[in-house]
């Protein structure tokens, strides 16, 4: 039985190959499948880059708390804020955290890959918006469905 991220890669890769094959069979154009592949993988890289940047930042912000406690606090944050009487977080600190997450290395790298992919497709004059959007939507849908179907893959069980 596959463990951890390998199972995730196999499932998402299988979805990708099945949909790309169906698109090729329906349209008989390799260009459409290539648009789908570029969109799918670049969107997946953006999601993974954002996830790892956020996870790294959260571990830096709360280094002393175990991941299970962080998950427990996130699920019960409303009751904890009412019971503790602590001050609410300063909006400026939320803004700064958002900026730090936005400029994460993995996230920027994934957007560079996305941009290069679109530029290459346009340079070869095979860019098709419809199939590109289909790739983005299928990627988002497959990641959400995978997360709903396999809740064991969450921030508590993942280590960087």
mmCIF file of C-alpha atoms in Angstrom:
data_model
loop_
_atom_site.group_PDB
_atom_site.id
_atom_site.type_symbol
_atom_site.label_atom_id
_atom_site.label_comp_id
_atom_site.label_asym_id
_atom_site.label_seq_id
_atom_site.Cartn_x
_atom_site.Cartn_y
_atom_site.Cartn_z
ATOM 1 C CA UNK A 1 0.000 0.000 0.000
ATOM 2 C CA UNK A 2 1.328 3.425 -0.929
ATOM 3 C CA UNK A 3 1.919 5.850 1.891
ATOM 4 C CA UNK A 4 1.849 9.592 2.206
ATOM 5 C CA UNK A 5 2.388 11.764 -0.783
ATOM 6 C CA UNK A 6 3.027 8.861 -3.185
ATOM 7 C CA UNK A 7 -0.628 7.849 -2.996
ATOM 8 C CA UNK A 8 -1.609 11.462 -3.656
ATOM 9 C CA UNK A 9 0.688 11.685 -6.692
ATOM 10 C CA UNK A 10 -0.609 8.406 -8.132
ATOM 11 C CA UNK A 11 -4.271 9.400 -7.751
ATOM 12 C CA UNK A 12 -3.876 12.957 -9.089
ATOM 13 C CA UNK A 13 -1.597 11.740 -11.893
ATOM 14 C CA UNK A 14 -4.139 9.098 -12.887
ATOM 15 C CA UNK A 15 -6.919 11.677 -13.015
ATOM 16 C CA UNK A 16 -4.672 13.873 -15.142
ATOM 17 C CA UNK A 17 -3.842 11.106 -17.625
ATOM 18 C CA UNK A 18 -7.443 9.943 -17.927
ATOM 19 C CA UNK A 19 -8.804 13.423 -18.617
ATOM 20 C CA UNK A 20 -5.961 14.272 -21.034
ATOM 21 C CA UNK A 21 -6.612 11.045 -22.958
ATOM 22 C CA UNK A 22 -10.344 11.740 -23.104
ATOM 23 C CA UNK A 23 -9.659 15.270 -24.380
ATOM 24 C CA UNK A 24 -7.370 13.916 -27.086
ATOM 25 C CA UNK A 25 -9.869 11.274 -28.163
ATOM 26 C CA UNK A 26 -12.687 13.834 -28.332
ATOM 27 C CA UNK A 27 -10.774 16.621 -30.078
ATOM 28 C CA UNK A 28 -8.100 14.692 -32.048
ATOM 29 C CA UNK A 29 -5.693 17.562 -31.366
ATOM 30 C CA UNK A 30 -2.500 17.198 -29.371
ATOM 31 C CA UNK A 31 -2.477 20.953 -28.827
ATOM 32 C CA UNK A 32 -5.637 20.745 -26.727
ATOM 33 C CA UNK A 33 -4.157 18.035 -24.527
ATOM 34 C CA UNK A 34 -0.937 20.032 -24.158
ATOM 35 C CA UNK A 35 -2.942 23.094 -23.047
ATOM 36 C CA UNK A 36 -4.724 20.912 -20.518
ATOM 37 C CA UNK A 37 -1.433 19.437 -19.224
ATOM 38 C CA UNK A 38 0.266 22.831 -18.834
ATOM 39 C CA UNK A 39 -2.754 24.217 -16.988
ATOM 40 C CA UNK A 40 -3.140 21.153 -14.779
ATOM 41 C CA UNK A 41 0.496 20.949 -13.695
ATOM 42 C CA UNK A 42 0.994 24.690 -13.277
ATOM 43 C CA UNK A 43 -2.155 24.948 -11.156
ATOM 44 C CA UNK A 44 -1.054 21.965 -9.089
ATOM 45 C CA UNK A 45 2.344 23.597 -8.566
ATOM 46 C CA UNK A 46 0.684 26.846 -7.448
ATOM 47 C CA UNK A 47 -1.498 24.936 -4.970
ATOM 48 C CA UNK A 48 1.444 22.955 -3.602
ATOM 49 C CA UNK A 49 3.670 26.037 -3.459
ATOM 50 C CA UNK A 50 1.037 27.992 -1.572
ATOM 51 C CA UNK A 51 0.426 25.084 0.800
ATOM 52 C CA UNK A 52 4.092 24.553 1.626
ATOM 53 C CA UNK A 53 4.713 28.288 2.047
ATOM 54 C CA UNK A 54 1.746 28.611 4.400
ATOM 55 C CA UNK A 55 2.734 25.493 6.328
ATOM 56 C CA UNK A 56 6.324 26.703 6.726
ATOM 57 C CA UNK A 57 5.154 30.141 7.856
ATOM 58 C CA UNK A 58 2.734 28.640 10.383
ATOM 59 C CA UNK A 59 5.506 26.499 11.855
ATOM 60 C CA UNK A 60 7.712 29.575 12.191
ATOM 61 C CA UNK A 61 4.949 31.596 13.827
ATOM 62 C CA UNK A 62 3.998 28.856 16.291
ATOM 63 C CA UNK A 63 7.156 26.755 16.789
ATOM 64 C CA UNK A 64 6.409 25.505 20.293
ATOM 65 C CA UNK A 65 2.931 24.093 19.624
ATOM 66 C CA UNK A 66 2.642 20.585 18.147
ATOM 67 C CA UNK A 67 0.713 20.257 14.895
ATOM 68 C CA UNK A 68 -2.154 18.447 16.632
ATOM 69 C CA UNK A 69 -2.634 21.359 19.031
ATOM 70 C CA UNK A 70 -2.613 23.832 16.138
ATOM 71 C CA UNK A 71 -5.330 21.832 14.357
ATOM 72 C CA UNK A 72 -7.341 21.688 17.591
ATOM 73 C CA UNK A 73 -6.993 25.454 18.054
ATOM 74 C CA UNK A 74 -8.059 26.114 14.464
ATOM 75 C CA UNK A 75 -11.202 24.014 14.844
ATOM 76 C CA UNK A 76 -12.112 25.637 18.156
ATOM 77 C CA UNK A 77 -10.901 29.178 17.567
ATOM 78 C CA UNK A 78 -14.280 30.805 18.207
ATOM 79 C CA UNK A 79 -14.723 29.198 21.620
ATOM 80 C CA UNK A 80 -11.084 29.855 22.557
ATOM 81 C CA UNK A 81 -11.365 33.558 21.720
ATOM 82 C CA UNK A 82 -14.504 33.884 23.839
ATOM 83 C CA UNK A 83 -13.061 31.997 26.811
ATOM 84 C CA UNK A 84 -9.559 33.417 26.932
ATOM 85 C CA UNK A 85 -10.297 37.140 26.968
ATOM 86 C CA UNK A 86 -7.172 37.772 24.857
ATOM 87 C CA UNK A 87 -6.950 40.692 22.513
ATOM 88 C CA UNK A 88 -7.831 40.140 18.891
ATOM 89 C CA UNK A 89 -4.907 39.912 16.454
ATOM 90 C CA UNK A 90 -3.733 43.216 15.069
ATOM 91 C CA UNK A 91 -4.824 43.721 11.430
ATOM 92 C CA UNK A 92 -1.322 44.918 10.551
ATOM 93 C CA UNK A 93 0.168 41.582 11.633
ATOM 94 C CA UNK A 94 -2.361 39.751 9.450
ATOM 95 C CA UNK A 95 -1.380 41.986 6.550
ATOM 96 C CA UNK A 96 2.336 41.318 7.088
ATOM 97 C CA UNK A 97 1.710 37.577 7.345
ATOM 98 C CA UNK A 98 -0.178 37.732 4.046
ATOM 99 C CA UNK A 99 2.723 39.523 2.377
ATOM 100 C CA UNK A 100 5.223 36.987 3.707
ATOM 101 C CA UNK A 101 3.110 34.110 2.425
ATOM 102 C CA UNK A 102 2.644 35.776 -0.976
ATOM 103 C CA UNK A 103 6.378 36.083 -1.500
ATOM 104 C CA UNK A 104 7.253 32.513 -0.551
ATOM 105 C CA UNK A 105 9.957 30.892 -2.686
ATOM 106 C CA UNK A 106 7.867 27.890 -3.774
ATOM 107 C CA UNK A 107 4.885 30.027 -4.611
ATOM 108 C CA UNK A 108 6.921 32.465 -6.713
ATOM 109 C CA UNK A 109 8.653 29.559 -8.453
ATOM 110 C CA UNK A 110 5.315 27.971 -9.311
ATOM 111 C CA UNK A 111 4.020 31.227 -10.807
ATOM 112 C CA UNK A 112 7.191 31.512 -12.890
ATOM 113 C CA UNK A 113 6.573 27.988 -14.232
ATOM 114 C CA UNK A 114 2.957 28.936 -14.985
ATOM 115 C CA UNK A 115 4.044 32.066 -16.860
ATOM 116 C CA UNK A 116 6.695 30.220 -18.872
ATOM 117 C CA UNK A 117 4.136 27.550 -19.787
ATOM 118 C CA UNK A 118 1.650 30.109 -21.108
ATOM 119 C CA UNK A 119 4.386 32.004 -22.987
ATOM 120 C CA UNK A 120 5.601 28.799 -24.656
ATOM 121 C CA UNK A 121 2.057 27.848 -25.665
ATOM 122 C CA UNK A 122 1.496 31.311 -27.134
ATOM 123 C CA UNK A 123 4.884 31.301 -28.868
ATOM 124 C CA UNK A 124 4.054 28.041 -30.653
ATOM 125 C CA UNK A 125 0.572 29.438 -31.401
ATOM 126 C CA UNK A 126 -1.222 26.514 -29.778
ATOM 127 C CA UNK A 127 -2.680 28.308 -26.745
ATOM 128 C CA UNK A 128 -6.395 27.583 -26.370
ATOM 129 C CA UNK A 129 -8.183 29.303 -23.498
ATOM 130 C CA UNK A 130 -11.019 26.767 -23.279
ATOM 131 C CA UNK A 131 -8.752 23.758 -22.769
ATOM 132 C CA UNK A 132 -6.486 25.738 -20.462
ATOM 133 C CA UNK A 133 -9.441 26.658 -18.242
ATOM 134 C CA UNK A 134 -10.605 23.026 -18.334
ATOM 135 C CA UNK A 135 -7.148 22.016 -17.048
ATOM 136 C CA UNK A 136 -7.319 24.541 -14.205
ATOM 137 C CA UNK A 137 -10.844 23.505 -13.217
ATOM 138 C CA UNK A 138 -10.108 19.767 -13.353
ATOM 139 C CA UNK A 139 -7.002 20.291 -11.212
ATOM 140 C CA UNK A 140 -8.914 22.283 -8.606
ATOM 141 C CA UNK A 141 -11.773 19.791 -8.599
ATOM 142 C CA UNK A 142 -9.460 16.774 -8.303
ATOM 143 C CA UNK A 143 -7.509 18.340 -5.411
ATOM 144 C CA UNK A 144 -10.707 19.240 -3.548
ATOM 145 C CA UNK A 145 -12.250 15.810 -4.131
ATOM 146 C CA UNK A 146 -9.020 14.095 -3.098
ATOM 147 C CA UNK A 147 -8.932 16.119 0.109
ATOM 148 C CA UNK A 148 -12.572 15.303 0.869
ATOM 149 C CA UNK A 149 -12.128 11.602 0.077
ATOM 150 C CA UNK A 150 -8.832 11.248 1.985
ATOM 151 C CA UNK A 151 -8.982 13.430 5.103
ATOM 152 C CA UNK A 152 -5.908 11.678 6.502
ATOM 153 C CA UNK A 153 -3.793 13.895 4.219
ATOM 154 C CA UNK A 154 -3.869 17.067 6.251
ATOM 155 C CA UNK A 155 -1.365 19.357 7.917
ATOM 156 C CA UNK A 156 -1.144 17.160 11.017
ATOM 157 C CA UNK A 157 0.254 14.159 9.136
ATOM 158 C CA UNK A 158 2.495 16.046 6.701
ATOM 159 C CA UNK A 159 6.007 17.047 7.593
ATOM 160 C CA UNK A 160 8.372 19.169 5.600
#
